[in-house]
Amino acid sequence: MTKTYNITSIRQDFPILTTQVYNKPLVYLDNGATTQKPQAVINSIVNYYSTLNSNVHRGVHSLSQQATTAFDVARTTVQQFINAQHAHEIIFTKGATDSINTVATSWGFTNLHKGDVVLVSLMEHHSNIVPWQMVCNATGAVLKYITLNADLTLNLDSLDELLAQGNVKLVAITHTSNVLGITNNIAHIVSKVHKNGSLLLVDGCQTPQHMQVDVQFLAIDFYVFSAHKLYGPTGVGILYGKENLLNAMPPYQGGGGMISTVSLDNGTTYATLPHKFEAGTPNIEGNIALGAAINYVQSIGIDAIQNYEHDLVVYAQQQLLQLPEIILYAPTADKAGVLSFNMNNNHPFDVGTLLDKQGVAVRTGHHCCQPLMQHLGVAGTVRASFALYNTIEEIDVFIGALKKTISMLS
Amino acid sequence: MTIHETELEIIEEFALFDDWMQRYEHIIDLGKSLPMINAEFKTENYIIKGCQSQVWLHATVNNNVIQFTADSDAIITKGLVALMIRVLNNQSATDVATAPLTFINKIGLTEHLSPTRANGLLAMVKQMKLYALSNSAK
């Protein structure tokens, strides 16, 4: 039996959605930047500080043990959510950017040498480019990029060619583009990458909130995502890594919590996974609240969310394609959660400002994807991005506001 | 007309509008009617970069009187630039350098002058005042 998708009840779970901006109901279509939080997540943070607050791991006292238990449960919740084999393969970080920097620094400085190659793609977020540029610059490795097809999907022939050129140690690629909404075929990519003896890091920032992710099924080596795009709090990220890879990597940062023994004379031995990569007091309430966010998503069902959002995106796309002034990017590709467009030659800033004044929140600019913008030949785009609580009626408001914007700017 | 008088005139002008869309329609019209900047000044040397939109600004001083010309790649920014120019053009360098410029706040457009905003307007105002300051001493 499939449950009906009760959008009215779901919207009531998000207190911020009743907000008015400029005396108009808020239509929040900036979910690719961050999603709003359900009451269950807000409650989790309040409850933590009201009833549980205590530092984890090292306490003998009751509160500390309860906090540690809640913290460990959150880790297990994440593990099961992406189907990792072990809970200790889930590293809590301060964000997806921090997760990628952990791998680029810890794995990169250990494994990359002069002449080695790291591949990224033309559709990457700066967070999945700059850390690799930094480690390549420092080690003498070379950063190359996978090109796109005319329809803006990933050019797999380009991947094949780059792999065939040799020395590729790691491929870092986005699961779903934050600009185009295109989801890359990771199952296909991973087989090519592994056949070549290389590792695959997948940037999942725009994916697990929209569809099921199974890191074991996909055989991904490293998977990163952030809590705040998944209805959880900011300042929390996840690094998933295969146990053998994480075990072979040195710590990223030193400090409390990540050691086994410390001696000024004999040096330090490190803690086992996952603590080796979690120096310092973690974002305890944030990590616990991520667990609450995942539980919330699962209470609706990720497949139900995917189906519902798919209908939203298809409807929004159909509406946009009826407006001759709108240039929609990747119009033929299947999209998850994100639509990017421009309005003739108008500046995205103008379009975004006028939509905002009509109560519609979108994001404009380069979306931290300047190489992709250069490829598209634009300074920026307008991006509407959707979440499980958006409605067809909101898309109608958005399209109406867009028509008004068109008439004002032309 | 003094800087203060022009500011009052603009505040009165904007008081006529009932809602945001009317205000922005007016700003867009002002942007469209801003005289073109001389092409030789629409280069890297004269650019003021915002994260999203950017402004080109050129200034001249004759007998301690400042003339600005400017342009922007975004029409709303250009409209705001037009307002600034209307207030500051043909004023003495000393007056431009010390003008408190409260009208932006009073017509409800403060958000465009916040340091975290992306349109380069705040940087442009700073540049205008810096230019006036360096010329008012002469």
Coordinates of C-alpha atoms in Angstrom, one line a residue:
Chain A
M1 CA 0.0 0.0 0.0
T2 CA 1.4 3.4 -0.9
K3 CA 0.5 6.2 1.5
T4 CA -1.1 9.3 0.0
Y5 CA 1.2 12.3 0.0
N6 CA -0.5 14.6 2.4
I7 CA 1.0 18.0 1.4
T8 CA -1.2 20.0 3.7
S9 CA 0.0 18.1 6.7
I10 CA 3.6 18.1 5.5
R11 CA 3.6 21.9 5.1
Q12 CA 2.3 22.2 8.7
D13 CA 5.5 20.5 9.8
F14 CA 7.6 23.5 8.7
P15 CA 6.8 26.5 10.8
I16 CA 8.7 29.0 8.6
L17 CA 6.4 28.2 5.6
T18 CA 3.7 30.5 7.0
T19 CA 6.1 33.5 6.8
Q20 CA 5.1 36.5 4.8
V21 CA 7.6 38.6 2.8
Y22 CA 6.6 42.0 1.6
N23 CA 3.0 41.1 2.7
K24 CA 2.9 38.2 0.4
P25 CA 3.1 34.5 1.3
L26 CA 6.6 33.2 1.0
V27 CA 7.2 30.9 -1.9
Y28 CA 10.6 29.3 -1.0
L29 CA 12.3 28.0 -4.1
D30 CA 15.9 28.2 -2.9
N31 CA 16.0 24.7 -1.5
G32 CA 19.2 23.9 -3.4
A33 CA 21.0 26.4 -1.2
T34 CA 19.4 25.2 2.0
T35 CA 16.1 23.5 2.9
Q36 CA 13.7 24.7 5.7
K37 CA 13.6 22.6 8.9
P38 CA 10.6 20.6 10.1
Q39 CA 9.5 21.0 13.7
A40 CA 11.0 17.6 14.5
V41 CA 14.4 18.9 13.8
I42 CA 13.9 22.1 15.7
N43 CA 12.5 20.1 18.6
S44 CA 15.6 17.8 18.5
I45 CA 17.9 20.8 19.0
V46 CA 15.7 22.3 21.7
N47 CA 15.4 18.9 23.5
Y48 CA 19.1 18.3 23.3
Y49 CA 19.9 21.6 25.1
S50 CA 17.0 21.2 27.4
T51 CA 17.5 17.6 28.5
L52 CA 20.8 16.1 27.2
N53 CA 23.5 18.7 26.9
S54 CA 26.8 17.1 27.9
N55 CA 30.1 16.4 26.1
V56 CA 30.2 13.0 24.3
H57 CA 32.6 10.1 24.6
R58 CA 34.6 10.9 27.7
G59 CA 32.0 11.2 30.4
V60 CA 31.4 8.7 33.2
H61 CA 28.3 10.5 34.2
S62 CA 24.7 9.8 33.2
L63 CA 24.1 12.8 31.0
S64 CA 27.3 12.3 29.0
Q65 CA 26.4 8.7 28.5
Q66 CA 22.9 9.7 27.2
A67 CA 24.4 12.3 24.9
T68 CA 26.9 9.8 23.6
T69 CA 24.1 7.3 23.0
A70 CA 22.0 9.8 21.1
F71 CA 25.2 10.8 19.1
D72 CA 25.9 7.2 18.2
V73 CA 22.3 6.6 17.2
A74 CA 22.5 9.5 14.8
R75 CA 25.6 8.0 13.2
T76 CA 23.7 4.7 12.8
T77 CA 20.7 6.5 11.3
V78 CA 23.0 8.1 8.7
Q79 CA 24.7 4.7 8.0
Q80 CA 21.3 3.0 7.4
F81 CA 20.1 6.0 5.3
I82 CA 22.8 5.6 2.7
N83 CA 23.3 1.9 3.4
A84 CA 26.9 2.0 4.5
Q85 CA 28.3 -1.3 5.7
H86 CA 29.6 0.1 9.0
A87 CA 28.6 3.0 11.3
H88 CA 32.3 3.8 11.7
E89 CA 32.5 4.6 7.9
I90 CA 30.3 7.6 8.7
I91 CA 32.4 10.6 9.7
F92 CA 30.7 13.7 11.0
T93 CA 32.2 16.9 9.6
K94 CA 31.2 20.6 9.6
G95 CA 29.8 20.4 6.0
A96 CA 30.2 18.7 2.7
T97 CA 33.0 21.2 1.9
D98 CA 34.8 20.1 5.0
S99 CA 34.3 16.4 3.9
I100 CA 35.9 17.0 0.5
N101 CA 38.8 18.9 2.1
T102 CA 39.3 16.0 4.5
V103 CA 39.7 13.6 1.6
A104 CA 41.7 16.0 -0.6
T105 CA 44.1 16.7 2.2
S106 CA 44.3 13.4 4.0
W107 CA 44.0 11.0 1.1
G108 CA 45.5 13.4 -1.4
F109 CA 48.7 14.3 0.3
T110 CA 49.4 10.6 1.0
N111 CA 48.5 9.2 -2.4
L112 CA 49.1 11.9 -5.0
H113 CA 52.5 12.4 -6.5
K114 CA 54.0 14.3 -9.4
G115 CA 52.3 13.2 -12.7
D116 CA 49.3 11.7 -11.0
V117 CA 45.9 12.8 -12.3
V118 CA 42.7 13.8 -10.5
L119 CA 39.5 14.2 -12.6
V120 CA 36.6 16.5 -11.9
S121 CA 33.8 17.5 -14.3
L122 CA 32.8 20.7 -15.9
M123 CA 29.6 20.7 -13.8
E124 CA 31.2 20.7 -10.4
H125 CA 30.6 23.1 -7.5
H126 CA 33.7 25.1 -6.5
S127 CA 33.8 22.9 -3.4
N128 CA 34.6 19.9 -5.6
I129 CA 37.2 21.8 -7.6
V130 CA 39.2 24.1 -5.4
P131 CA 40.3 21.5 -2.8
W132 CA 41.6 19.3 -5.6
Q133 CA 43.4 22.3 -7.3
M134 CA 45.1 23.0 -3.9
V135 CA 46.3 19.4 -3.4
C136 CA 47.4 19.1 -7.0
N137 CA 49.3 22.3 -6.9
A138 CA 51.1 21.1 -3.7
T139 CA 51.9 17.6 -4.9
G140 CA 52.6 18.1 -8.6
A141 CA 49.5 16.1 -9.6
V142 CA 47.4 17.3 -12.5
L143 CA 43.8 18.2 -12.4
K144 CA 41.8 17.5 -15.6
Y145 CA 38.1 17.8 -16.3
I146 CA 35.4 15.7 -17.9
T147 CA 33.5 17.7 -20.5
L148 CA 29.7 17.8 -21.2
N149 CA 27.6 16.7 -24.1
A150 CA 25.6 19.3 -26.1
D151 CA 22.6 18.5 -23.9
L152 CA 24.7 19.3 -20.8
T153 CA 24.8 15.7 -19.6
L154 CA 28.2 14.3 -18.6
N155 CA 30.3 13.2 -21.6
L156 CA 31.2 9.7 -20.8
D157 CA 33.5 9.4 -23.9
S158 CA 35.5 12.2 -22.4
L159 CA 35.8 10.3 -19.1
D160 CA 36.9 7.2 -21.1
E161 CA 39.5 9.2 -22.9
L162 CA 40.9 10.8 -19.8
L163 CA 41.1 7.5 -18.0
A164 CA 42.8 6.0 -21.0
Q165 CA 45.5 8.7 -20.9
G166 CA 46.6 7.1 -17.7
N167 CA 47.7 7.9 -14.1
V168 CA 44.2 8.8 -12.9
K169 CA 44.2 8.2 -9.2
L170 CA 40.8 9.6 -8.3
V171 CA 37.7 10.9 -10.0
A172 CA 35.6 13.5 -8.0
I173 CA 32.2 14.0 -9.5
T174 CA 28.8 15.4 -8.5
H175 CA 25.9 13.0 -8.1
T176 CA 23.3 15.7 -9.0
S177 CA 24.3 19.1 -10.5
N178 CA 23.3 22.0 -8.3
V179 CA 22.8 24.2 -11.4
L180 CA 21.3 21.8 -13.9
G181 CA 19.5 19.2 -11.7
I182 CA 21.0 16.5 -13.9
T183 CA 21.8 13.3 -11.9
N184 CA 24.9 11.5 -13.2
N185 CA 24.7 7.8 -13.7
I186 CA 27.1 6.8 -10.9
A187 CA 26.6 3.1 -11.3
H188 CA 27.9 3.4 -14.9
I189 CA 30.7 5.8 -13.9
V190 CA 31.9 3.8 -11.0
S191 CA 32.4 0.7 -13.2
K192 CA 34.6 2.7 -15.5
V193 CA 36.6 4.3 -12.7
H194 CA 37.2 1.0 -10.8
K195 CA 38.1 -0.9 -14.0
N196 CA 40.8 1.7 -14.3
G197 CA 42.0 1.1 -10.8
S198 CA 41.0 4.6 -9.7
L199 CA 38.9 5.8 -6.8
L200 CA 35.5 7.6 -7.0
L201 CA 34.4 10.5 -4.7
V202 CA 30.8 11.5 -5.2
D203 CA 29.5 14.9 -4.1
G204 CA 26.0 14.1 -2.9
C205 CA 24.9 17.6 -1.8
Q206 CA 21.9 17.7 -4.1
T207 CA 20.9 14.0 -4.0
P208 CA 19.9 12.1 -0.9
Q209 CA 17.1 14.7 -0.2
H210 CA 15.6 13.8 -3.6
M211 CA 16.2 10.0 -4.1
Q212 CA 17.5 6.8 -2.5
V213 CA 21.3 6.6 -2.2
D214 CA 22.9 3.2 -1.6
V215 CA 26.7 3.6 -1.3
Q216 CA 27.3 -0.2 -1.2
F217 CA 25.1 -0.9 -4.2
L218 CA 26.9 1.9 -6.1
A219 CA 30.3 0.7 -4.7
I220 CA 31.3 4.4 -4.1
D221 CA 34.6 5.0 -2.4
F222 CA 33.8 8.4 -0.8
Y223 CA 30.4 10.0 -0.6
V224 CA 29.8 13.5 0.9
F225 CA 26.7 15.5 1.7
S226 CA 25.5 18.2 4.0
A227 CA 22.7 18.0 6.6
H228 CA 21.2 21.5 5.9
K229 CA 20.2 20.6 2.3
L230 CA 18.4 17.5 3.8
Y231 CA 16.2 19.4 6.3
G232 CA 18.8 19.2 9.0
P233 CA 20.9 22.0 10.6
T234 CA 23.8 24.0 9.1
G235 CA 27.3 23.2 10.1
V236 CA 26.9 19.4 9.8
G237 CA 28.3 17.3 7.0
I238 CA 28.9 13.7 6.3
L239 CA 31.9 12.0 4.9
Y240 CA 31.3 8.3 4.0
G241 CA 34.4 6.4 3.1
K242 CA 35.1 2.7 2.7
E243 CA 36.6 1.3 5.9
N244 CA 39.9 0.2 4.3
L245 CA 40.4 3.6 2.6
L246 CA 39.7 5.5 5.8
N247 CA 41.9 3.2 7.9
A248 CA 44.8 3.8 5.5
M249 CA 44.4 7.6 5.6
P250 CA 46.2 9.8 8.2
P251 CA 44.1 12.1 10.4
Y252 CA 43.0 15.4 8.8
Q253 CA 43.2 17.5 12.0
G254 CA 44.8 16.8 15.4
G255 CA 43.2 17.4 18.7
G256 CA 41.1 16.0 21.4
G257 CA 38.9 13.0 20.7
M258 CA 41.0 11.6 17.8
I259 CA 43.8 10.1 19.9
S260 CA 44.5 6.8 21.6
T261 CA 47.5 7.8 23.5
V262 CA 49.6 11.0 23.6
S263 CA 53.2 11.3 24.8
L264 CA 55.5 14.2 24.5
D265 CA 58.4 11.8 24.2
N266 CA 57.0 9.0 22.2
G267 CA 54.4 10.8 20.1
T268 CA 50.7 10.0 19.5
T269 CA 48.8 7.0 18.5
Y270 CA 45.4 7.7 16.9
A271 CA 42.0 6.5 17.8
T272 CA 40.2 4.1 15.5
L273 CA 37.4 5.0 13.1
P274 CA 35.4 7.2 13.1
H275 CA 37.0 9.2 15.9
K276 CA 40.3 9.5 14.1
F277 CA 38.7 12.0 11.8
E278 CA 36.7 13.9 14.4
A279 CA 39.1 16.0 16.3
G280 CA 37.6 18.3 19.0
T281 CA 34.2 18.5 20.4
P282 CA 31.8 17.7 17.6
N283 CA 28.5 19.5 16.7
I284 CA 26.6 17.2 19.0
E285 CA 23.2 18.7 18.7
G286 CA 23.6 19.2 15.0
N287 CA 24.5 15.6 14.4
I288 CA 21.6 14.4 16.5
A289 CA 19.3 16.8 14.6
L290 CA 20.5 15.3 11.3
G291 CA 19.3 12.0 12.6
A292 CA 15.9 13.6 13.3
A293 CA 15.9 15.1 9.8
I294 CA 16.6 11.7 8.3
N295 CA 13.9 10.1 10.4
Y296 CA 11.5 12.8 9.2
V297 CA 12.3 12.2 5.6
Q298 CA 11.9 8.4 6.1
S299 CA 8.5 8.9 7.8
I300 CA 7.3 10.3 4.5
G301 CA 9.3 7.9 2.4
I302 CA 12.1 8.9 0.0
D303 CA 10.4 7.2 -2.9
A304 CA 7.2 9.1 -2.2
I305 CA 9.2 12.3 -2.0
Q306 CA 11.0 11.5 -5.3
N307 CA 7.7 10.9 -7.1
Y308 CA 6.1 14.0 -5.7
E309 CA 9.0 16.3 -6.5
H310 CA 9.3 14.8 -10.0
D311 CA 5.8 15.9 -10.7
L312 CA 6.6 19.4 -9.4
V313 CA 9.7 19.8 -11.5
V314 CA 8.0 18.4 -14.6
Y315 CA 5.2 20.9 -14.1
A316 CA 7.5 23.8 -13.5
Q317 CA 9.5 22.9 -16.5
Q318 CA 6.4 22.7 -18.8
Q319 CA 5.3 26.1 -17.6
L320 CA 8.8 27.7 -18.1
L321 CA 9.0 26.2 -21.6
Q322 CA 5.8 28.0 -22.6
L323 CA 7.5 31.4 -22.0
P324 CA 9.4 32.4 -25.1
E325 CA 11.6 34.9 -23.1
I326 CA 12.9 32.1 -20.9
I327 CA 16.1 30.2 -21.8
L328 CA 15.9 26.9 -19.8
Y329 CA 19.2 25.0 -19.4
A330 CA 19.3 21.3 -20.2
P331 CA 15.6 21.3 -21.2
T332 CA 15.7 17.7 -22.4
A333 CA 17.4 16.2 -19.4
D334 CA 15.6 14.5 -16.5
K335 CA 16.1 16.7 -13.4
A336 CA 16.1 16.3 -9.7
G337 CA 14.9 19.3 -7.7
V338 CA 16.6 22.1 -9.7
L339 CA 15.8 24.2 -12.8
S340 CA 18.1 26.9 -14.1
F341 CA 17.2 29.5 -16.6
N342 CA 17.7 33.0 -17.9
M343 CA 15.3 35.6 -19.2
N344 CA 16.5 36.7 -22.6
N345 CA 19.5 39.0 -22.0
N346 CA 18.4 40.3 -18.7
H347 CA 20.7 40.1 -15.7
P348 CA 19.8 37.3 -13.3
F349 CA 20.1 39.8 -10.4
D350 CA 17.3 41.8 -11.9
V351 CA 15.1 38.8 -12.3
G352 CA 15.8 37.5 -8.8
T353 CA 15.2 40.9 -7.2
L354 CA 11.8 41.3 -8.9
L355 CA 10.8 37.8 -8.0
D356 CA 11.8 38.4 -4.4
K357 CA 9.6 41.5 -4.2
Q358 CA 6.7 39.3 -5.3
G359 CA 7.4 36.8 -2.5
V360 CA 9.3 34.2 -4.5
A361 CA 12.7 33.3 -3.2
V362 CA 15.1 32.0 -5.9
R363 CA 18.9 32.1 -6.2
T364 CA 20.8 34.0 -8.9
G365 CA 24.4 34.2 -9.9
H366 CA 27.0 31.6 -10.7
H367 CA 25.9 29.1 -8.0
C368 CA 29.6 28.4 -7.1
C369 CA 30.0 26.9 -10.6
Q370 CA 32.0 29.4 -12.6
P371 CA 33.5 26.8 -15.0
L372 CA 29.9 25.7 -15.9
M373 CA 28.8 29.3 -16.3
Q374 CA 31.8 29.9 -18.7
H375 CA 30.7 26.8 -20.6
L376 CA 27.2 28.1 -20.9
G377 CA 28.6 31.5 -21.8
V378 CA 26.7 33.4 -19.1
A379 CA 27.6 35.4 -16.0
G380 CA 24.9 33.6 -14.0
T381 CA 21.5 32.0 -14.1
V382 CA 18.3 32.1 -12.1
R383 CA 17.8 28.9 -10.2
A384 CA 14.5 27.6 -8.8
S385 CA 15.0 24.6 -6.6
F386 CA 12.3 22.5 -5.0
A387 CA 11.7 20.5 -1.9
L388 CA 9.2 18.0 -0.5
Y389 CA 6.9 20.8 0.8
N390 CA 6.6 22.9 -2.4
T391 CA 3.3 22.8 -4.2
I392 CA 1.8 23.1 -7.7
E393 CA 0.1 26.3 -6.5
E394 CA 3.4 27.8 -5.5
I395 CA 4.8 27.0 -9.0
D396 CA 1.8 28.9 -10.4
V397 CA 2.6 31.9 -8.2
F398 CA 6.3 31.7 -9.3
I399 CA 5.3 31.6 -13.0
G400 CA 2.9 34.5 -12.5
A401 CA 5.6 36.5 -10.8
L402 CA 8.0 35.6 -13.7
K403 CA 5.5 36.9 -16.3
K404 CA 5.2 40.1 -14.4
T405 CA 9.0 40.3 -14.2
I406 CA 9.2 39.7 -18.0
S407 CA 6.8 42.6 -18.6
M408 CA 8.8 44.9 -16.4
L409 CA 12.1 44.1 -17.9
S410 CA 11.2 44.0 -21.5
Chain B
M1 CA 20.0 72.3 -5.7
T2 CA 22.0 71.0 -2.8
I3 CA 22.6 67.3 -2.2
H4 CA 20.1 67.4 0.6
E5 CA 17.4 69.1 -1.5
T6 CA 17.8 66.4 -4.3
E7 CA 17.5 63.7 -1.6
L8 CA 14.2 65.2 -0.3
E9 CA 12.9 65.4 -3.9
I10 CA 13.6 61.7 -4.4
I11 CA 12.1 60.8 -1.1
E12 CA 8.9 62.6 -2.1
E13 CA 9.0 61.0 -5.5
F14 CA 9.1 57.5 -4.0
A15 CA 6.4 58.3 -1.5
L16 CA 3.9 58.3 -4.4
F17 CA 4.3 54.6 -4.9
D18 CA 2.0 52.1 -3.1
D19 CA 4.0 49.0 -3.5
W20 CA 7.4 47.5 -4.2
M21 CA 6.7 46.7 -7.8
Q22 CA 5.9 50.3 -8.6
R23 CA 9.1 51.5 -6.9
Y24 CA 11.1 49.0 -8.9
E25 CA 9.3 49.9 -12.1
H26 CA 10.5 53.5 -11.4
I27 CA 14.0 52.4 -10.6
I28 CA 14.1 50.4 -13.9
D29 CA 12.9 53.5 -15.8
L30 CA 15.7 55.6 -14.2
G31 CA 18.2 52.9 -15.2
K32 CA 17.0 53.0 -18.8
S33 CA 17.2 56.8 -19.0
L34 CA 20.7 57.0 -17.5
P35 CA 23.0 58.6 -20.1
M36 CA 25.4 56.2 -21.6
I37 CA 28.9 56.1 -20.2
N38 CA 31.6 56.8 -22.8
A39 CA 32.7 53.5 -24.2
E40 CA 36.4 54.2 -23.3
F41 CA 35.4 54.1 -19.6
K42 CA 33.5 50.8 -19.8
T43 CA 36.7 48.8 -19.2
E44 CA 38.4 46.9 -16.5
N45 CA 40.1 50.1 -15.2
Y46 CA 36.8 51.6 -14.3
I47 CA 34.9 48.5 -13.0
I48 CA 33.6 48.1 -9.5
K49 CA 32.8 44.4 -9.0
G50 CA 29.9 43.1 -7.0
C51 CA 29.5 39.3 -6.7
Q52 CA 26.7 39.4 -9.3
S53 CA 26.2 42.7 -11.0
Q54 CA 29.0 45.3 -11.6
V55 CA 29.3 49.0 -12.1
W56 CA 31.5 51.1 -14.3
L57 CA 32.2 54.5 -12.9
H58 CA 34.1 57.5 -14.3
A59 CA 34.4 61.0 -12.7
T60 CA 35.8 64.4 -13.6
V61 CA 36.3 67.5 -11.6
N62 CA 36.1 71.0 -13.0
N63 CA 36.4 74.0 -10.6
N64 CA 35.8 71.7 -7.7
V65 CA 32.5 70.5 -9.3
I66 CA 32.2 66.7 -9.8
Q67 CA 30.6 65.0 -12.7
F68 CA 30.0 61.2 -12.6
T69 CA 29.1 58.9 -15.5
A70 CA 28.4 55.3 -14.8
D71 CA 26.8 52.1 -16.1
S72 CA 25.9 48.6 -14.8
D73 CA 25.2 45.3 -16.4
A74 CA 22.0 44.9 -14.3
I75 CA 19.2 47.4 -14.9
I76 CA 18.1 47.6 -11.2
T77 CA 21.6 48.4 -10.2
K78 CA 21.8 50.9 -13.0
G79 CA 18.6 52.6 -11.7
L80 CA 20.1 52.9 -8.2
V81 CA 23.3 54.2 -9.8
A82 CA 21.2 56.8 -11.7
L83 CA 19.7 58.0 -8.3
M84 CA 23.2 58.4 -6.8
I85 CA 24.4 60.4 -9.8
R86 CA 21.3 62.6 -9.7
V87 CA 22.1 63.4 -6.1
L88 CA 25.9 63.9 -6.4
N89 CA 26.5 65.3 -9.8
N90 CA 27.3 69.0 -10.1
Q91 CA 28.1 69.2 -6.4
S92 CA 31.4 70.3 -4.9
A93 CA 33.9 67.6 -4.1
T94 CA 33.8 68.6 -0.5
D95 CA 30.0 68.2 -0.3
V96 CA 30.1 64.8 -2.1
A97 CA 32.9 63.5 0.3
T98 CA 30.9 64.4 3.4
A99 CA 27.3 63.7 2.2
P100 CA 25.5 61.4 4.6
L101 CA 23.3 60.0 1.8
T102 CA 20.3 59.0 3.9
F103 CA 17.8 58.9 1.1
I104 CA 18.5 55.3 0.1
N105 CA 17.5 54.3 3.6
K106 CA 14.4 56.5 3.6
I107 CA 13.1 55.1 0.3
G108 CA 13.4 51.6 1.7
L109 CA 16.3 50.4 -0.4
T110 CA 18.8 50.0 2.5
E111 CA 19.2 46.3 1.5
H112 CA 21.0 47.4 -1.6
L113 CA 23.7 49.2 0.4
S114 CA 24.3 46.3 2.8
P115 CA 27.9 45.0 2.7
T116 CA 26.7 41.5 2.0
R117 CA 24.6 42.5 -1.0
A118 CA 25.9 41.4 -4.4
N119 CA 25.3 44.4 -6.6
G120 CA 28.4 46.6 -6.2
L121 CA 26.4 49.7 -5.2
L122 CA 28.0 50.1 -1.8
A123 CA 31.4 49.8 -3.3
M124 CA 30.4 52.4 -5.9
V125 CA 29.3 54.9 -3.3
K126 CA 32.6 54.4 -1.5
Q127 CA 34.5 54.9 -4.7
M128 CA 32.5 58.1 -5.5
K129 CA 33.3 59.5 -2.0
L130 CA 37.0 58.5 -2.2
Y131 CA 37.3 60.2 -5.5
A132 CA 35.6 63.4 -4.1
L133 CA 37.8 63.2 -1.0
S134 CA 41.0 63.0 -3.1
N135 CA 39.9 66.0 -5.1
S136 CA 38.4 68.2 -2.4
A137 CA 41.9 68.6 -0.8
K138 CA 43.3 70.2 -3.9

